[in-house]
Amino acid sequence: MDRSRELADFLRSRRARIAPDQAGLPAGGRARRVPGLRRDEAARLAGVSTEYYTRLEQGRAGNPSPEVTEALARALQLDLAEREHLVDLLTRPARRAPASPQRVRPGLHLMLRTLDHVPAFILGRRTDVLAVNRLAREVLTDFDALPVPHRNLARYYLLDPEARNRTGDWERVAAETVAMLRLEAGRYPADRRLADLVGELTLRSPEFSPWWNDHRVLRRTHGSKTYHHPLVGDLHFSYESLQPPGDTDQTLCVYNVEPGSATAEALQLLSNWTAPQAGGMV
């Protein structure tokens, strides 16, 4: 990834979404050739010169101070994930993803098996699915049955036709997953496996490129999701995403259900129908 170009495109996309009145600026009488803030307006809001801001967008300003970075984040009204992404794009040298495969420690595998009443799984870098419990395999797809390179959440949502049928509000969920990949790309721009995944999604998913090119970034922490299961119908979850201590590149995702709800009853029914035979694997 060309980090100078990524920085330029990210800054332009963020200032393009802010109307002058949203930033407390008068609209002025000049005709606007681009949406959102002009460079001189973004520079004024950040308290830097237009020349310096222009050099920033062109990747020629070196490493700005933490104070300047914070001023840019305020001026462009960045959320926490966008601030993290900005810092990643401004950090030199770029961090490299570790070359060794990610492993889930035994204690986390045991936790997944303990959470046998709700779907739960562990994501790694580039949304790789590192481990899943039985109900996650039933509600989403059986990632364990896929070849290792295909065990990836973004790949599932964007390339598996069944994901469109199973995922409620598929477009929102898929676009958010692309935004998660964008955040990952800023953190590890030299990750060859991530570059290969982006290339495959670009070629095979017509929706991917527009979402990728809008430079949205997202760190998913909590929210709601709906899935449609062919056996038990609609399942409504509130999910929590947590980073286990000791590995910030792994995320534990748990799909919770309201006790006594229709989803809880349907999930129990699904669990009973798909329970392994005595002596089988959980």
Coordinates of C-alpha atoms in Angstrom, one line a residue:
M1 CA 0.0 0.0 0.0
D2 CA 1.3 3.5 -1.0
R3 CA 1.0 5.2 2.4
S4 CA 1.4 8.7 1.0
R5 CA -1.5 8.1 -1.4
E6 CA -3.5 6.5 1.3
L7 CA -3.0 9.4 3.6
A8 CA -3.9 11.9 0.9
D9 CA -7.0 10.0 -0.1
F10 CA -8.1 9.6 3.6
L11 CA -7.7 13.3 4.4
R12 CA -9.5 14.4 1.2
S13 CA -12.3 11.9 1.9
R14 CA -12.8 13.1 5.5
R15 CA -12.8 16.8 4.7
A16 CA -15.1 16.2 1.7
R17 CA -17.9 15.0 4.0
I18 CA -17.9 18.1 6.2
A19 CA -20.0 21.0 5.1
P20 CA -18.7 24.5 6.1
D21 CA -21.7 25.1 8.4
Q22 CA -21.0 21.8 10.2
A23 CA -17.5 23.1 11.0
G24 CA -18.8 26.5 12.1
L25 CA -17.5 28.3 9.0
P26 CA -19.5 30.7 6.8
A27 CA -20.3 29.3 3.4
G28 CA -18.9 32.3 1.7
G29 CA -19.6 33.6 -1.8
R30 CA -17.0 31.5 -3.7
A31 CA -18.4 28.7 -5.9
R32 CA -17.2 25.4 -4.5
R33 CA -15.6 23.0 -7.0
V34 CA -15.4 20.2 -4.5
P35 CA -17.8 19.0 -1.8
G36 CA -17.0 19.7 1.8
L37 CA -14.2 21.8 3.2
R38 CA -11.5 23.3 1.1
R39 CA -7.8 22.7 2.0
D40 CA -7.4 26.3 3.4
E41 CA -10.5 25.8 5.6
A42 CA -9.3 22.5 6.9
A43 CA -5.9 24.1 7.6
R44 CA -7.5 27.0 9.4
L45 CA -9.6 24.7 11.6
A46 CA -6.4 22.7 12.5
G47 CA -4.4 25.8 13.2
V48 CA -1.7 25.1 10.5
S49 CA -0.8 26.9 7.3
T50 CA -2.5 26.0 4.0
E51 CA 1.0 25.1 2.6
Y52 CA 1.7 22.7 5.5
Y53 CA -1.7 21.1 5.2
T54 CA -1.2 20.7 1.4
R55 CA 2.1 19.0 2.0
L56 CA 0.4 16.7 4.5
E57 CA -2.1 15.6 1.9
Q58 CA 0.7 15.1 -0.6
G59 CA 2.7 13.0 1.9
R60 CA 5.5 15.5 2.0
A61 CA 5.3 16.8 5.6
G62 CA 7.2 14.1 7.5
N63 CA 5.9 13.1 10.9
P64 CA 3.6 15.7 12.4
S65 CA 3.7 16.2 16.2
P66 CA 1.1 14.6 18.4
E67 CA -0.4 18.1 18.8
V68 CA -0.8 18.6 15.1
T69 CA -2.2 15.1 14.6
E70 CA -4.8 15.8 17.4
A71 CA -5.6 19.2 15.8
L72 CA -6.2 17.5 12.4
A73 CA -8.4 14.9 14.1
R74 CA -10.6 17.6 15.7
A75 CA -10.7 19.7 12.5
L76 CA -11.9 16.7 10.4
Q77 CA -14.2 15.5 13.2
L78 CA -12.7 12.0 13.3
D79 CA -14.1 9.3 15.5
L80 CA -11.9 7.0 17.5
A81 CA -11.3 4.5 14.7
E82 CA -10.5 7.3 12.3
R83 CA -8.0 8.8 14.7
E84 CA -6.3 5.5 15.1
H85 CA -6.2 5.2 11.3
L86 CA -4.7 8.7 10.9
V87 CA -2.0 7.9 13.4
D88 CA -1.2 4.6 11.6
L89 CA -0.9 6.4 8.3
L90 CA 1.4 9.1 9.7
T91 CA 3.6 6.6 11.6
R92 CA 7.0 5.8 10.0
P93 CA 8.4 3.3 9.6
A94 CA 5.3 1.2 8.8
R95 CA 4.6 -1.7 11.1
R96 CA 4.8 -5.1 9.6
A97 CA 2.5 -7.9 10.4
P98 CA 4.2 -10.8 12.2
A99 CA 5.2 -13.5 9.7
S100 CA 4.2 -16.5 12.0
P101 CA 0.6 -17.8 11.8
Q102 CA -1.8 -16.6 14.5
R103 CA -2.6 -19.2 17.1
V104 CA -5.5 -19.2 19.6
R105 CA -4.3 -20.2 23.1
P106 CA -5.9 -23.2 24.8
G107 CA -7.7 -21.1 27.4
L108 CA -9.6 -19.2 24.6
H109 CA -10.5 -22.4 22.9
L110 CA -11.9 -23.7 26.2
M111 CA -13.9 -20.4 26.6
L112 CA -15.5 -20.9 23.2
R113 CA -16.6 -24.4 24.2
T114 CA -17.9 -23.1 27.5
L115 CA -20.0 -20.5 25.6
D116 CA -22.1 -23.3 24.1
H117 CA -25.4 -21.5 24.4
V118 CA -24.6 -18.6 22.1
P119 CA -22.5 -18.2 18.9
A120 CA -18.9 -17.1 19.6
F121 CA -15.8 -16.9 17.5
I122 CA -12.3 -15.4 17.5
L123 CA -11.1 -13.1 14.7
G124 CA -7.4 -12.4 13.9
R125 CA -5.7 -10.1 11.5
R126 CA -7.5 -9.2 8.2
T127 CA -10.7 -10.7 9.7
D128 CA -9.3 -14.2 9.6
V129 CA -11.6 -16.6 11.5
L130 CA -9.2 -18.4 13.9
A131 CA -11.7 -20.4 16.0
V132 CA -15.4 -20.9 16.3
N133 CA -17.8 -22.7 18.6
R134 CA -20.6 -25.0 17.4
L135 CA -23.4 -22.5 17.3
A136 CA -21.3 -20.0 15.3
R137 CA -20.8 -22.7 12.7
E138 CA -24.5 -23.3 12.6
V139 CA -25.6 -19.7 12.5
L140 CA -23.0 -18.3 10.0
T141 CA -21.2 -21.1 8.2
D142 CA -18.9 -24.0 9.1
F143 CA -15.6 -22.2 8.8
D144 CA -13.8 -25.3 10.1
A145 CA -14.8 -27.2 7.0
L146 CA -13.3 -24.6 4.7
P147 CA -9.7 -24.5 3.5
V148 CA -7.6 -22.5 5.9
P149 CA -7.1 -19.5 3.5
H150 CA -10.8 -19.2 3.0
R151 CA -11.6 -19.0 6.8
N152 CA -12.1 -15.2 6.7
L153 CA -15.2 -13.1 7.7
A154 CA -14.8 -10.5 4.9
R155 CA -14.5 -13.3 2.3
Y156 CA -17.6 -15.0 3.7
Y157 CA -19.8 -11.9 3.6
L158 CA -18.7 -10.7 0.2
L159 CA -18.1 -13.9 -1.8
D160 CA -20.3 -16.6 -0.3
P161 CA -23.8 -16.4 -1.9
E162 CA -25.3 -18.1 1.2
A163 CA -24.1 -15.1 3.4
R164 CA -26.5 -12.8 1.5
N165 CA -29.4 -15.1 2.4
R166 CA -28.4 -15.6 6.0
T167 CA -27.3 -12.1 7.0
G168 CA -30.0 -9.5 7.9
D169 CA -29.1 -6.1 6.5
W170 CA -26.4 -7.7 4.5
E171 CA -25.3 -4.5 2.8
R172 CA -24.6 -2.7 6.1
V173 CA -22.8 -5.7 7.6
A174 CA -20.6 -6.3 4.5
A175 CA -19.7 -2.6 4.2
E176 CA -18.8 -2.4 7.9
T177 CA -16.5 -5.5 7.4
V178 CA -14.7 -3.7 4.5
A179 CA -14.2 -0.7 6.8
M180 CA -12.6 -3.1 9.3
L181 CA -10.2 -4.3 6.6
R182 CA -9.4 -0.6 5.8
L183 CA -8.4 -0.1 9.4
E184 CA -6.2 -3.2 9.3
A185 CA -4.6 -2.0 6.1
G186 CA -3.5 1.2 7.8
R187 CA -2.0 -0.7 10.7
Y188 CA -0.2 -3.2 8.6
P189 CA 0.3 -1.7 5.1
A190 CA 3.0 -4.3 4.1
D191 CA 0.8 -7.4 4.9
R192 CA 1.0 -9.4 1.7
R193 CA -1.9 -11.7 2.7
L194 CA -4.1 -8.7 3.3
A195 CA -3.1 -7.3 -0.1
D196 CA -3.9 -10.6 -1.8
L197 CA -7.3 -10.6 0.0
V198 CA -8.1 -7.1 -1.2
G199 CA -7.1 -8.1 -4.7
E200 CA -9.4 -11.1 -4.7
L201 CA -12.3 -9.1 -3.3
T202 CA -11.8 -6.3 -5.8
L203 CA -11.9 -8.8 -8.7
R204 CA -14.8 -11.0 -7.4
S205 CA -17.1 -8.7 -5.5
P206 CA -18.8 -5.8 -7.4
E207 CA -19.7 -4.0 -4.1
F208 CA -16.2 -4.1 -2.6
S209 CA -14.3 -1.4 -4.6
P210 CA -16.8 1.4 -3.9
W211 CA -16.8 0.6 -0.2
W212 CA -13.0 0.3 -0.1
N213 CA -12.5 3.5 -2.0
D214 CA -14.6 5.6 0.4
H215 CA -11.9 5.1 3.0
R216 CA -14.3 4.4 5.8
V217 CA -12.7 2.7 8.8
L218 CA -14.3 0.9 11.7
R219 CA -13.3 -1.0 14.8
R220 CA -16.3 -3.1 15.7
T221 CA -16.9 -3.2 19.5
H222 CA -20.6 -3.9 20.0
G223 CA -23.9 -3.7 18.1
S224 CA -26.8 -5.8 16.8
K225 CA -27.1 -8.4 14.0
T226 CA -29.8 -10.5 12.6
Y227 CA -29.4 -13.9 10.8
H228 CA -31.9 -16.0 9.0
H229 CA -31.4 -19.7 9.6
P230 CA -33.2 -22.2 7.3
L231 CA -34.3 -24.4 10.2
V232 CA -35.4 -21.9 12.9
G233 CA -35.9 -18.6 11.1
D234 CA -34.7 -15.1 12.2
L235 CA -32.2 -14.8 15.0
H236 CA -31.6 -11.5 16.6
F237 CA -28.3 -10.9 18.5
S238 CA -26.6 -8.2 20.4
Y239 CA -22.9 -8.7 20.0
E240 CA -19.8 -7.7 22.0
S241 CA -16.3 -7.7 20.5
L242 CA -13.4 -7.9 23.0
Q243 CA -9.6 -8.1 22.7
P244 CA -8.3 -10.9 24.9
P245 CA -5.4 -9.8 27.1
G246 CA -2.0 -10.6 25.6
D247 CA -2.9 -10.4 22.0
T248 CA -4.3 -7.1 20.5
D249 CA -4.5 -8.7 17.1
Q250 CA -7.2 -11.1 18.2
T251 CA -10.9 -10.3 18.9
L252 CA -13.4 -12.5 20.7
C253 CA -16.9 -12.0 19.3
V254 CA -19.9 -13.2 21.3
Y255 CA -23.5 -13.1 20.0
N256 CA -25.7 -12.6 23.0
V257 CA -29.4 -13.2 23.2
E258 CA -32.1 -11.9 25.6
P259 CA -33.1 -14.7 28.0
G260 CA -36.7 -15.9 27.3
S261 CA -36.8 -14.3 23.9
A262 CA -37.9 -15.9 20.7
T263 CA -34.3 -16.0 19.6
A264 CA -33.2 -17.8 22.8
E265 CA -35.9 -20.4 22.2
A266 CA -35.0 -20.8 18.6
L267 CA -31.3 -21.0 19.4
Q268 CA -32.0 -23.7 22.0
L269 CA -34.0 -25.7 19.4
L270 CA -31.2 -25.3 16.9
S271 CA -28.7 -26.5 19.5
N272 CA -30.7 -29.5 20.3
W273 CA -31.2 -30.5 16.6
T274 CA -27.5 -30.1 15.8
A275 CA -26.0 -31.5 19.0
P276 CA -23.3 -34.1 18.4
Q277 CA -23.8 -37.7 19.1
A278 CA -22.7 -39.0 22.5
G279 CA -18.9 -39.3 22.4
G280 CA -18.7 -37.0 19.4
M281 CA -16.7 -33.7 19.1
V282 CA -18.3 -30.5 20.5

